[in-house]
Structure formats: structure tokens, C-alpha cells
mmCIF file of C-alpha atoms in Angstrom:
data_model
loop_
_atom_site.group_PDB
_atom_site.id
_atom_site.type_symbol
_atom_site.label_atom_id
_atom_site.label_comp_id
_atom_site.label_asym_id
_atom_site.label_seq_id
_atom_site.Cartn_x
_atom_site.Cartn_y
_atom_site.Cartn_z
ATOM 1 C CA UNK O 17 13.075 42.033 -20.837
ATOM 2 C CA UNK O 18 10.201 43.218 -19.115
ATOM 3 C CA UNK O 19 7.919 41.917 -21.895
ATOM 4 C CA UNK O 20 9.528 38.405 -21.944
ATOM 5 C CA UNK O 21 9.371 38.133 -18.338
ATOM 6 C CA UNK O 22 5.754 38.607 -18.449
ATOM 7 C CA UNK O 23 5.149 36.083 -20.879
ATOM 8 C CA UNK O 24 7.062 33.632 -18.790
ATOM 9 C CA UNK O 25 5.391 34.318 -15.319
ATOM 10 C CA UNK O 26 2.311 34.030 -17.636
ATOM 11 C CA UNK O 27 3.377 30.312 -19.375
ATOM 12 C CA UNK O 28 4.119 29.426 -15.568
ATOM 13 C CA UNK O 29 0.673 30.403 -14.179
ATOM 14 C CA UNK O 30 -0.456 28.172 -17.108
ATOM 15 C CA UNK O 31 1.634 25.192 -15.885
ATOM 16 C CA UNK O 32 0.536 25.464 -12.382
ATOM 17 C CA UNK O 33 -2.962 25.672 -13.270
ATOM 18 C CA UNK O 34 -2.386 22.363 -15.387
ATOM 19 C CA UNK O 35 -0.329 20.861 -12.069
ATOM 20 C CA UNK O 36 -3.405 21.430 -9.958
ATOM 21 C CA UNK O 37 -5.722 20.406 -11.993
ATOM 22 C CA UNK O 38 -3.966 16.654 -12.563
ATOM 23 C CA UNK O 39 -3.348 16.487 -8.324
ATOM 24 C CA UNK O 40 -7.320 17.173 -8.327
ATOM 25 C CA UNK O 41 -8.266 14.087 -10.628
ATOM 26 C CA UNK O 42 -5.121 12.087 -9.495
ATOM 27 C CA UNK O 43 -6.292 12.113 -5.743
ATOM 28 C CA UNK O 44 -10.069 11.640 -6.610
ATOM 29 C CA UNK O 45 -8.767 8.588 -8.249
ATOM 30 C CA UNK O 46 -6.939 7.180 -5.417
ATOM 31 C CA UNK O 47 -10.081 8.256 -3.148
ATOM 32 C CA UNK O 48 -12.424 6.149 -5.490
ATOM 33 C CA UNK O 49 -9.417 3.314 -5.485
ATOM 34 C CA UNK O 50 -9.225 2.823 -2.036
ATOM 35 C CA UNK O 51 -12.607 3.173 -1.563
ATOM 36 C CA UNK O 52 -13.846 0.413 -4.350
ATOM 37 C CA UNK O 53 -15.084 -2.905 -2.578
ATOM 38 C CA UNK O 54 -13.421 -5.073 -5.064
ATOM 39 C CA UNK O 55 -9.977 -3.006 -4.740
ATOM 40 C CA UNK O 56 -10.548 -3.172 -1.039
ATOM 41 C CA UNK O 57 -10.771 -6.892 -0.992
ATOM 42 C CA UNK O 58 -7.166 -7.223 -2.490
ATOM 43 C CA UNK O 59 -6.022 -4.294 -0.659
ATOM 44 C CA UNK O 60 -3.657 -6.185 2.420
ATOM 45 C CA UNK O 61 -0.234 -7.363 3.079
ATOM 46 C CA UNK O 62 1.218 -10.724 4.506
ATOM 47 C CA UNK O 63 3.611 -10.708 7.896
ATOM 48 C CA UNK O 64 5.646 -12.519 5.206
ATOM 49 C CA UNK O 65 5.649 -8.971 3.283
ATOM 50 C CA UNK O 66 6.663 -7.069 6.094
ATOM 51 C CA UNK O 67 9.289 -9.723 6.926
ATOM 52 C CA UNK O 68 10.507 -9.086 3.259
ATOM 53 C CA UNK O 69 11.730 -5.687 3.862
ATOM 54 C CA UNK O 70 15.320 -5.880 4.638
ATOM 55 C CA UNK O 71 15.210 -3.011 7.415
ATOM 56 C CA UNK O 72 12.180 -4.756 9.378
ATOM 57 C CA UNK O 73 13.593 -8.013 8.910
ATOM 58 C CA UNK O 74 15.524 -7.879 11.825
ATOM 59 C CA UNK O 75 13.474 -5.555 14.004
ATOM 60 C CA UNK O 76 10.187 -5.983 16.040
ATOM 61 C CA UNK O 77 7.341 -4.611 14.024
ATOM 62 C CA UNK O 78 4.190 -3.918 15.899
ATOM 63 C CA UNK O 79 0.936 -3.529 13.223
ATOM 64 C CA UNK O 80 -1.462 -0.493 14.276
ATOM 65 C CA UNK O 81 -4.996 -0.601 12.497
ATOM 66 C CA UNK O 82 -6.978 2.187 13.485
ATOM 67 C CA UNK O 83 -10.294 3.846 12.385
ATOM 68 C CA UNK O 84 -10.073 7.375 10.884
ATOM 69 C CA UNK O 85 -9.383 10.292 12.757
ATOM 70 C CA UNK O 86 -7.064 8.585 15.355
ATOM 71 C CA UNK O 87 -5.474 10.439 17.102
ATOM 72 C CA UNK O 88 -1.246 9.351 17.320
ATOM 73 C CA UNK O 89 0.527 11.319 19.992
ATOM 74 C CA UNK O 90 4.873 11.406 19.927
ATOM 75 C CA UNK O 91 6.078 12.930 23.296
ATOM 76 C CA UNK O 92 9.044 14.862 22.249
ATOM 77 C CA UNK O 93 11.786 12.572 22.614
ATOM 78 C CA UNK O 94 14.353 14.330 24.183
ATOM 79 C CA UNK O 95 11.334 13.836 27.491
ATOM 80 C CA UNK O 96 10.169 10.481 26.698
ATOM 81 C CA UNK O 97 9.975 8.084 24.229
ATOM 82 C CA UNK O 98 6.195 7.533 23.776
ATOM 83 C CA UNK O 99 3.739 7.085 21.407
ATOM 84 C CA UNK O 100 -0.097 7.550 22.559
ATOM 85 C CA UNK O 101 -3.133 6.625 20.351
ATOM 86 C CA UNK O 102 -6.707 7.997 21.026
ATOM 87 C CA UNK O 103 -9.545 6.573 18.849
ATOM 88 C CA UNK O 104 -13.031 8.026 18.908
ATOM 89 C CA UNK O 105 -14.497 5.810 16.169
ATOM 90 C CA UNK O 106 -13.982 2.716 17.089
ATOM 91 C CA UNK O 107 -11.289 0.200 18.996
ATOM 92 C CA UNK O 108 -7.621 0.065 17.542
ATOM 93 C CA UNK O 109 -6.237 -3.240 16.655
ATOM 94 C CA UNK O 110 -2.266 -3.581 17.534
ATOM 95 C CA UNK O 111 -0.577 -6.768 16.790
ATOM 96 C CA UNK O 112 3.175 -8.124 16.853
ATOM 97 C CA UNK O 113 4.198 -9.349 13.612
ATOM 98 C CA UNK O 114 5.273 -12.887 14.397
ATOM 99 C CA UNK O 115 8.957 -12.772 12.957
ATOM 100 C CA UNK O 116 9.122 -16.538 11.295
ATOM 101 C CA UNK R 22 14.486 48.078 -13.308
ATOM 102 C CA UNK R 23 12.217 48.052 -9.607
ATOM 103 C CA UNK R 24 9.402 46.270 -11.666
ATOM 104 C CA UNK R 25 11.613 43.903 -13.307
ATOM 105 C CA UNK R 26 13.040 42.727 -9.836
ATOM 106 C CA UNK R 27 9.504 42.374 -8.892
ATOM 107 C CA UNK R 28 8.932 40.318 -11.151
ATOM 108 C CA UNK R 29 11.897 37.969 -11.348
ATOM 109 C CA UNK R 30 10.557 37.642 -7.240
ATOM 110 C CA UNK R 31 7.165 36.654 -8.626
ATOM 111 C CA UNK R 32 8.896 34.392 -11.198
ATOM 112 C CA UNK R 33 10.727 32.706 -8.525
ATOM 113 C CA UNK R 34 7.647 31.937 -6.276
ATOM 114 C CA UNK R 35 5.458 30.350 -9.059
ATOM 115 C CA UNK R 36 8.878 28.461 -9.972
ATOM 116 C CA UNK R 37 8.748 27.029 -6.466
ATOM 117 C CA UNK R 38 4.931 26.512 -6.037
ATOM 118 C CA UNK R 39 5.372 24.101 -9.413
ATOM 119 C CA UNK R 40 8.126 22.327 -7.864
ATOM 120 C CA UNK R 41 6.105 21.677 -4.703
ATOM 121 C CA UNK R 42 3.095 20.352 -7.148
ATOM 122 C CA UNK R 43 4.850 18.520 -9.346
ATOM 123 C CA UNK R 44 5.968 16.872 -6.203
ATOM 124 C CA UNK R 45 2.583 16.531 -5.449
ATOM 125 C CA UNK R 46 1.849 14.673 -7.761
ATOM 126 C CA UNK R 47 4.725 12.443 -8.333
ATOM 127 C CA UNK R 48 3.304 11.437 -4.794
ATOM 128 C CA UNK R 49 0.190 10.762 -6.110
ATOM 129 C CA UNK R 50 1.084 8.948 -9.121
ATOM 130 C CA UNK R 51 3.248 6.522 -7.096
ATOM 131 C CA UNK R 52 0.647 6.002 -4.534
ATOM 132 C CA UNK R 53 -1.797 5.008 -7.286
ATOM 133 C CA UNK R 54 0.974 2.615 -8.718
ATOM 134 C CA UNK R 55 1.872 1.169 -5.187
ATOM 135 C CA UNK R 56 -2.045 0.220 -4.977
ATOM 136 C CA UNK R 57 -3.163 -0.909 -8.242
ATOM 137 C CA UNK R 58 0.532 -3.217 -8.215
ATOM 138 C CA UNK R 59 -0.713 -4.581 -4.470
ATOM 139 C CA UNK R 60 -3.931 -5.313 -6.028
ATOM 140 C CA UNK R 61 -3.053 -7.085 -9.093
ATOM 141 C CA UNK R 62 -0.785 -9.109 -6.861
ATOM 142 C CA UNK R 63 -3.067 -10.581 -4.546
ATOM 143 C CA UNK R 64 -5.747 -11.112 -7.199
ATOM 144 C CA UNK R 65 -3.451 -12.753 -9.536
ATOM 145 C CA UNK R 66 -1.912 -15.157 -6.222
ATOM 146 C CA UNK R 67 -5.456 -15.814 -5.058
ATOM 147 C CA UNK R 68 -6.573 -16.997 -8.704
ATOM 148 C CA UNK R 69 -3.520 -19.403 -8.426
ATOM 149 C CA UNK R 70 -4.108 -20.671 -5.132
ATOM 150 C CA UNK R 71 -7.860 -20.510 -6.067
ATOM 151 C CA UNK R 72 -8.267 -19.777 -2.293
ATOM 152 C CA UNK R 73 -7.884 -16.333 0.005
ATOM 153 C CA UNK R 74 -4.974 -16.742 2.575
ATOM 154 C CA UNK R 75 -5.181 -17.502 6.235
ATOM 155 C CA UNK R 76 -7.844 -14.911 7.673
ATOM 156 C CA UNK R 77 -4.935 -14.154 10.392
ATOM 157 C CA UNK R 78 -1.939 -14.012 8.291
ATOM 158 C CA UNK R 79 -3.309 -10.791 6.144
ATOM 159 C CA UNK R 80 -3.331 -7.282 7.016
ATOM 160 C CA UNK R 81 -5.952 -5.244 5.382
ATOM 161 C CA UNK R 82 -5.070 -1.627 4.485
ATOM 162 C CA UNK R 83 -4.700 1.137 6.478
ATOM 163 C CA UNK R 84 -2.529 0.702 8.803
ATOM 164 C CA UNK R 85 0.757 2.055 10.272
ATOM 165 C CA UNK R 86 3.632 0.471 11.394
ATOM 166 C CA UNK R 87 6.355 0.992 14.236
ATOM 167 C CA UNK R 88 9.307 -0.753 14.384
ATOM 168 C CA UNK R 89 12.130 -0.606 16.786
ATOM 169 C CA UNK R 90 14.883 -2.782 17.966
ATOM 170 C CA UNK R 91 14.069 -6.210 18.972
ATOM 171 C CA UNK R 92 16.017 -5.691 22.510
ATOM 172 C CA UNK R 93 13.882 -2.633 23.264
ATOM 173 C CA UNK R 94 11.300 -3.192 26.182
ATOM 174 C CA UNK R 95 7.646 -1.683 25.746
ATOM 175 C CA UNK R 96 5.241 -0.794 28.280
ATOM 176 C CA UNK R 97 2.077 -0.839 27.227
ATOM 177 C CA UNK R 98 -1.314 0.275 28.694
ATOM 178 C CA UNK R 99 -4.458 -0.501 26.909
ATOM 179 C CA UNK R 100 -8.121 0.992 28.046
ATOM 180 C CA UNK R 101 -10.809 -1.460 28.400
ATOM 181 C CA UNK R 102 -12.475 -0.478 25.158
ATOM 182 C CA UNK R 103 -9.528 -0.476 23.378
ATOM 183 C CA UNK R 104 -9.785 2.836 22.144
ATOM 184 C CA UNK R 105 -6.929 4.328 23.914
ATOM 185 C CA UNK R 106 -3.365 3.112 24.061
ATOM 186 C CA UNK R 107 0.195 4.661 25.844
ATOM 187 C CA UNK R 108 3.482 2.607 24.683
ATOM 188 C CA UNK R 109 6.705 3.546 26.109
ATOM 189 C CA UNK R 110 9.779 2.310 24.847
ATOM 190 C CA UNK R 111 13.283 2.283 26.249
ATOM 191 C CA UNK R 112 14.832 2.877 22.575
ATOM 192 C CA UNK R 113 14.356 4.537 19.746
ATOM 193 C CA UNK R 114 11.747 3.709 17.124
ATOM 194 C CA UNK R 115 10.616 4.120 13.928
ATOM 195 C CA UNK R 116 6.591 4.909 12.213
ATOM 196 C CA UNK R 117 5.910 4.205 8.903
ATOM 197 C CA UNK R 118 2.696 4.270 7.261
ATOM 198 C CA UNK R 119 1.282 1.481 4.592
ATOM 199 C CA UNK R 120 2.530 3.215 1.917
ATOM 200 C CA UNK R 121 5.722 3.646 2.256
ATOM 201 C CA UNK R 122 5.704 -0.182 3.361
ATOM 202 C CA UNK R 123 4.622 -0.801 -0.252
ATOM 203 C CA UNK R 124 6.975 1.230 -1.654
ATOM 204 C CA UNK R 125 9.830 -1.155 0.311
ATOM 205 C CA UNK R 126 8.333 -3.916 -1.194
ATOM 206 C CA UNK R 127 8.928 -2.505 -4.327
ATOM 207 C CA UNK R 128 5.133 -2.197 -5.398
ATOM 208 C CA UNK R 129 6.137 1.344 -6.469
ATOM 209 C CA UNK R 130 8.635 -0.239 -9.065
ATOM 210 C CA UNK R 131 11.259 1.468 -7.908
ATOM 211 C CA UNK R 132 10.147 4.858 -9.256
ATOM 212 C CA UNK R 133 10.430 6.619 -5.967
ATOM 213 C CA UNK R 134 14.225 6.124 -5.837
ATOM 214 C CA UNK R 135 14.768 6.538 -9.723
ATOM 215 C CA UNK R 136 16.063 2.850 -10.275
ATOM 216 C CA UNK R 137 12.588 1.193 -12.369
ATOM 217 C CA UNK R 138 14.042 -0.797 -15.476
ATOM 218 C CA UNK R 139 12.213 -0.487 -18.560
ATOM 219 C CA UNK R 140 10.103 -3.630 -18.138
ATOM 220 C CA UNK R 141 9.186 -2.770 -14.553
ATOM 221 C CA UNK R 142 8.613 1.525 -16.501
ATOM 222 C CA UNK R 143 6.167 -0.528 -19.102
ATOM 223 C CA UNK R 144 4.317 -2.214 -16.306
ATOM 224 C CA UNK R 145 4.201 1.341 -14.289
ATOM 225 C CA UNK R 146 2.421 2.786 -17.183
ATOM 226 C CA UNK R 147 -0.388 0.284 -17.656
ATOM 227 C CA UNK R 148 -1.425 0.964 -14.378
ATOM 228 C CA UNK R 149 -2.168 4.718 -14.311
ATOM 229 C CA UNK R 150 -4.060 7.080 -17.482
ATOM 230 C CA UNK R 151 -1.847 7.475 -20.146
ATOM 231 C CA UNK R 152 -1.901 11.662 -19.145
ATOM 232 C CA UNK R 153 0.353 10.807 -16.292
ATOM 233 C CA UNK R 154 2.896 8.411 -18.255
ATOM 234 C CA UNK R 155 5.122 11.669 -18.977
ATOM 235 C CA UNK R 156 5.434 11.872 -14.933
ATOM 236 C CA UNK R 157 6.458 8.485 -14.556
ATOM 237 C CA UNK R 158 8.854 8.700 -17.327
ATOM 238 C CA UNK R 159 10.673 11.721 -15.537
ATOM 239 C CA UNK R 160 10.612 9.572 -12.198
ATOM 240 C CA UNK R 161 11.978 6.426 -13.771
ATOM 241 C CA UNK R 162 15.390 8.192 -15.184
ATOM 242 C CA UNK R 163 15.713 9.543 -11.603
ATOM 243 C CA UNK R 164 15.546 13.079 -12.880
ATOM 244 C CA UNK R 165 13.287 14.709 -10.272
ATOM 245 C CA UNK R 166 12.230 17.792 -11.597
ATOM 246 C CA UNK R 167 12.847 19.204 -7.892
ATOM 247 C CA UNK R 168 16.495 20.658 -9.346
ATOM 248 C CA UNK R 169 15.469 21.317 -12.541
ATOM 249 C CA UNK R 170 13.908 24.129 -14.889
ATOM 250 C CA UNK R 171 10.098 23.485 -15.223
ATOM 251 C CA UNK R 172 10.043 21.643 -18.775
ATOM 252 C CA UNK R 173 7.009 23.007 -19.824
ATOM 253 C CA UNK R 174 6.285 20.727 -22.740
ATOM 254 C CA UNK R 175 6.231 17.730 -20.202
ATOM 255 C CA UNK R 176 2.718 19.347 -18.590
ATOM 256 C CA UNK R 177 -0.041 18.058 -20.345
ATOM 257 C CA UNK R 178 -4.037 19.298 -19.579
ATOM 258 C CA UNK R 179 -5.773 16.949 -17.210
ATOM 259 C CA UNK A 8 4.909 17.556 27.342
ATOM 260 C CA UNK A 9 5.587 18.394 23.894
ATOM 261 C CA UNK A 10 4.018 16.352 21.657
ATOM 262 C CA UNK A 11 3.573 15.767 17.757
ATOM 263 C CA UNK A 12 0.110 14.802 16.739
ATOM 264 C CA UNK A 13 -1.152 13.293 13.807
ATOM 265 C CA UNK A 14 -4.296 11.419 12.483
ATOM 266 C CA UNK A 15 -3.949 7.980 11.296
ATOM 267 C CA UNK A 16 -6.164 5.428 9.989
ATOM 268 C CA UNK A 17 -7.048 7.401 6.515
ATOM 269 C CA UNK A 18 -5.711 5.720 3.232
ATOM 270 C CA UNK A 19 -2.179 7.217 2.151
ATOM 271 C CA UNK A 20 -2.046 9.997 3.994
ATOM 272 C CA UNK A 21 1.470 11.955 2.919
ATOM 273 C CA UNK A 22 4.687 10.845 3.791
ATOM 274 C CA UNK A 23 6.156 13.457 5.299
ATOM 275 C CA UNK A 24 4.232 13.094 8.627
ATOM 276 C CA UNK A 25 6.168 9.997 10.000
ATOM 277 C CA UNK A 26 9.434 11.361 8.232
ATOM 278 C CA UNK A 27 9.193 14.495 10.540
ATOM 279 C CA UNK A 28 8.941 12.195 13.764
ATOM 280 C CA UNK A 29 11.549 9.707 12.782
ATOM 281 C CA UNK A 30 14.495 12.275 12.792
ATOM 282 C CA UNK A 31 13.043 13.643 15.764
ATOM 283 C CA UNK A 32 13.269 10.438 17.681
ATOM 284 C CA UNK A 33 16.608 9.142 15.812
ATOM 285 C CA UNK A 34 18.054 12.418 16.420
ATOM 286 C CA UNK A 35 17.130 12.054 20.261
ATOM 287 C CA UNK A 36 20.578 11.535 22.059
ATOM 288 C CA UNK A 37 18.757 10.648 24.961
ATOM 289 C CA UNK A 38 19.182 6.861 24.062
ATOM 290 C CA UNK A 39 22.114 4.585 22.909
ATOM 291 C CA UNK A 40 21.869 4.866 19.203
ATOM 292 C CA UNK A 41 20.139 1.337 18.274
ATOM 293 C CA UNK A 42 22.641 0.947 14.871
ATOM 294 C CA UNK A 43 25.188 0.644 17.823
ATOM 295 C CA UNK A 44 23.485 -1.642 19.967
ATOM 296 C CA UNK A 45 25.865 -3.544 22.453
ATOM 297 C CA UNK A 46 25.730 -6.855 22.132
ATOM 298 C CA UNK A 47 23.836 -7.279 25.426
ATOM 299 C CA UNK A 48 21.100 -10.024 25.854
ATOM 300 C CA UNK A 49 17.937 -9.379 24.131
ATOM 301 C CA UNK A 50 15.662 -8.510 27.291
ATOM 302 C CA UNK A 51 12.504 -10.258 27.711
ATOM 303 C CA UNK A 52 9.966 -8.913 25.578
ATOM 304 C CA UNK A 53 6.950 -7.624 27.153
ATOM 305 C CA UNK A 54 3.539 -8.616 26.120
ATOM 306 C CA UNK A 55 1.405 -6.841 24.364
#
């Protein structure tokens, strides 16, 4: 039993290593994809897209476009329902998604 | 016997870690599919209309959304340089990032909820490298690995 | 005040960060549950 367990653990370690490899390559692929200028040109949604989502159809939807590394802080809800944004790399754009 | 017990614990620890890595890999695959599907949709749409959408009607990625009831009153303070905002709500709200929005728009073909039709599975597979397709198949039929034994044959080299 | 701090502005972060915030906010018993909104007239929206 002990020998079988040792062999099983070695197999799990191999699986773990292969998964780690796939995660690294997927992360790199996604990074290259989002940085590709051609893809960036078509990487947008429309207000209609947001309104087409059932949960959002009857809601007020605020869209926040912030530079990288912007800090979003949410106060403990038992004290207040507060969101604060602090950017260090440029202005933050906030607007309401129109209903129609 | 003691050593055997210790190895059993080691084995469980490894299985847990593999489950987490599989979930992380599946999320990365979903994000890649959703992003490529969105880019493909917009590119085809612009080719058909022969013109880009009106400039103020699109929201470029990355973004996040905050949604709340229409009855909510929001007090908002903004610094003059627009580097700082403070929002006070009088009702609950939700925050979602762009990838969550893409999933809800159906850009990941329902893979995240295990409801993917065979045609959509084919479309999803066309957007990712072949080595990742077994993982997409797993998501498509909703048999998440999170609660299953590790199917060793499915894990292929990168 | 205790706060939850996340970084935004990068493409495709991990979805868990907002799930935790949303659970915390929706479970706060301080405010009327949105699902059971009373039929009060919608208050005038404050301009952002």
C-alpha cells in the first residue's frame, strides 16, 4: 500500500506541474491578447450590451473606467455603504449607463 | 503505518492544490474565450455596418460596473483632477468587472454554468489552442473537476 | 473604519475579489433588501 501511495503522489506531482505550465502559458496568452492593438480596437461593449443583461435591465448602472493600479475601497457595509476610488496614474472616468 | 498516514495527508493536500489550479486554469480559458468572442463579434459587426459605432456608445475594456436599484440615491464627491471619487449609497449595490459582464452577455458560450450547446462548444474550441480543448469539454458538460477525482489522462503537456 | 481594498484598471483580474464584496454588501442588515423594495416613488436621481 505504501509503495502504491508513493507512486500515486508522484503522479499527482506530475499533474500539478503540467497544470502549472498550462496556467503560465494561458496567462501569457491572455496578456498578449489584451495588449494587442488590433484586439484592443474591438474590445468594447455597448450600453445596449449592458442593458441586455437581465439582472441589469432594471438597475441603475454606473460604469467606471480607471487607469491601472487604481485603488477601490469599500467601507464595511455595517458602517456605511461607501465606495472610494483613488487613482495615481490619471483621471478616473465615471458615467451612468443610459437606460434606453 | 505512521509514514503511510503522513503520505495520505500529503496526497490530500496535493489533490486540493490540483483542484484549485484546475479552477484557475478554467477561469483563464473562459476569459480568453470571452475576450476573443467579443473582439470577433465587434469586428464582424463593423465589417457589416462598414462603420465603427458612435464614439460615445461604446465602453472600452477594462472597466468595472456598479449597479444598484433605481431608487438608490448616490452622493458623489469628486476631486477637481478626477483622481479621487467618493460615493455614498443609501441602498445596497453590486460591483462587477468586465469579464463578469462578458460572461453574462453570453460571450463565454455558457461554459461557466455548464450549459453549452454542441455548436457553441465547437465555436469555443475554435478560439483556443488544441491543448486546452479537453478542459473546455469538461466545462461544457458541467462536470466540474472541483468535486471529482483527478482525471490524470486529461492533463496534457503544455 | 474597516475597508475592503482592491486594485482596478487592469484587464481581467480575478472575479473573486468582487464576489466577496457583493456578498458582504448584500448581507448587511442595515439597509432594506433590494429585492423587497417597497413601492415608494423613485427618488429623484442625483446628478453624478
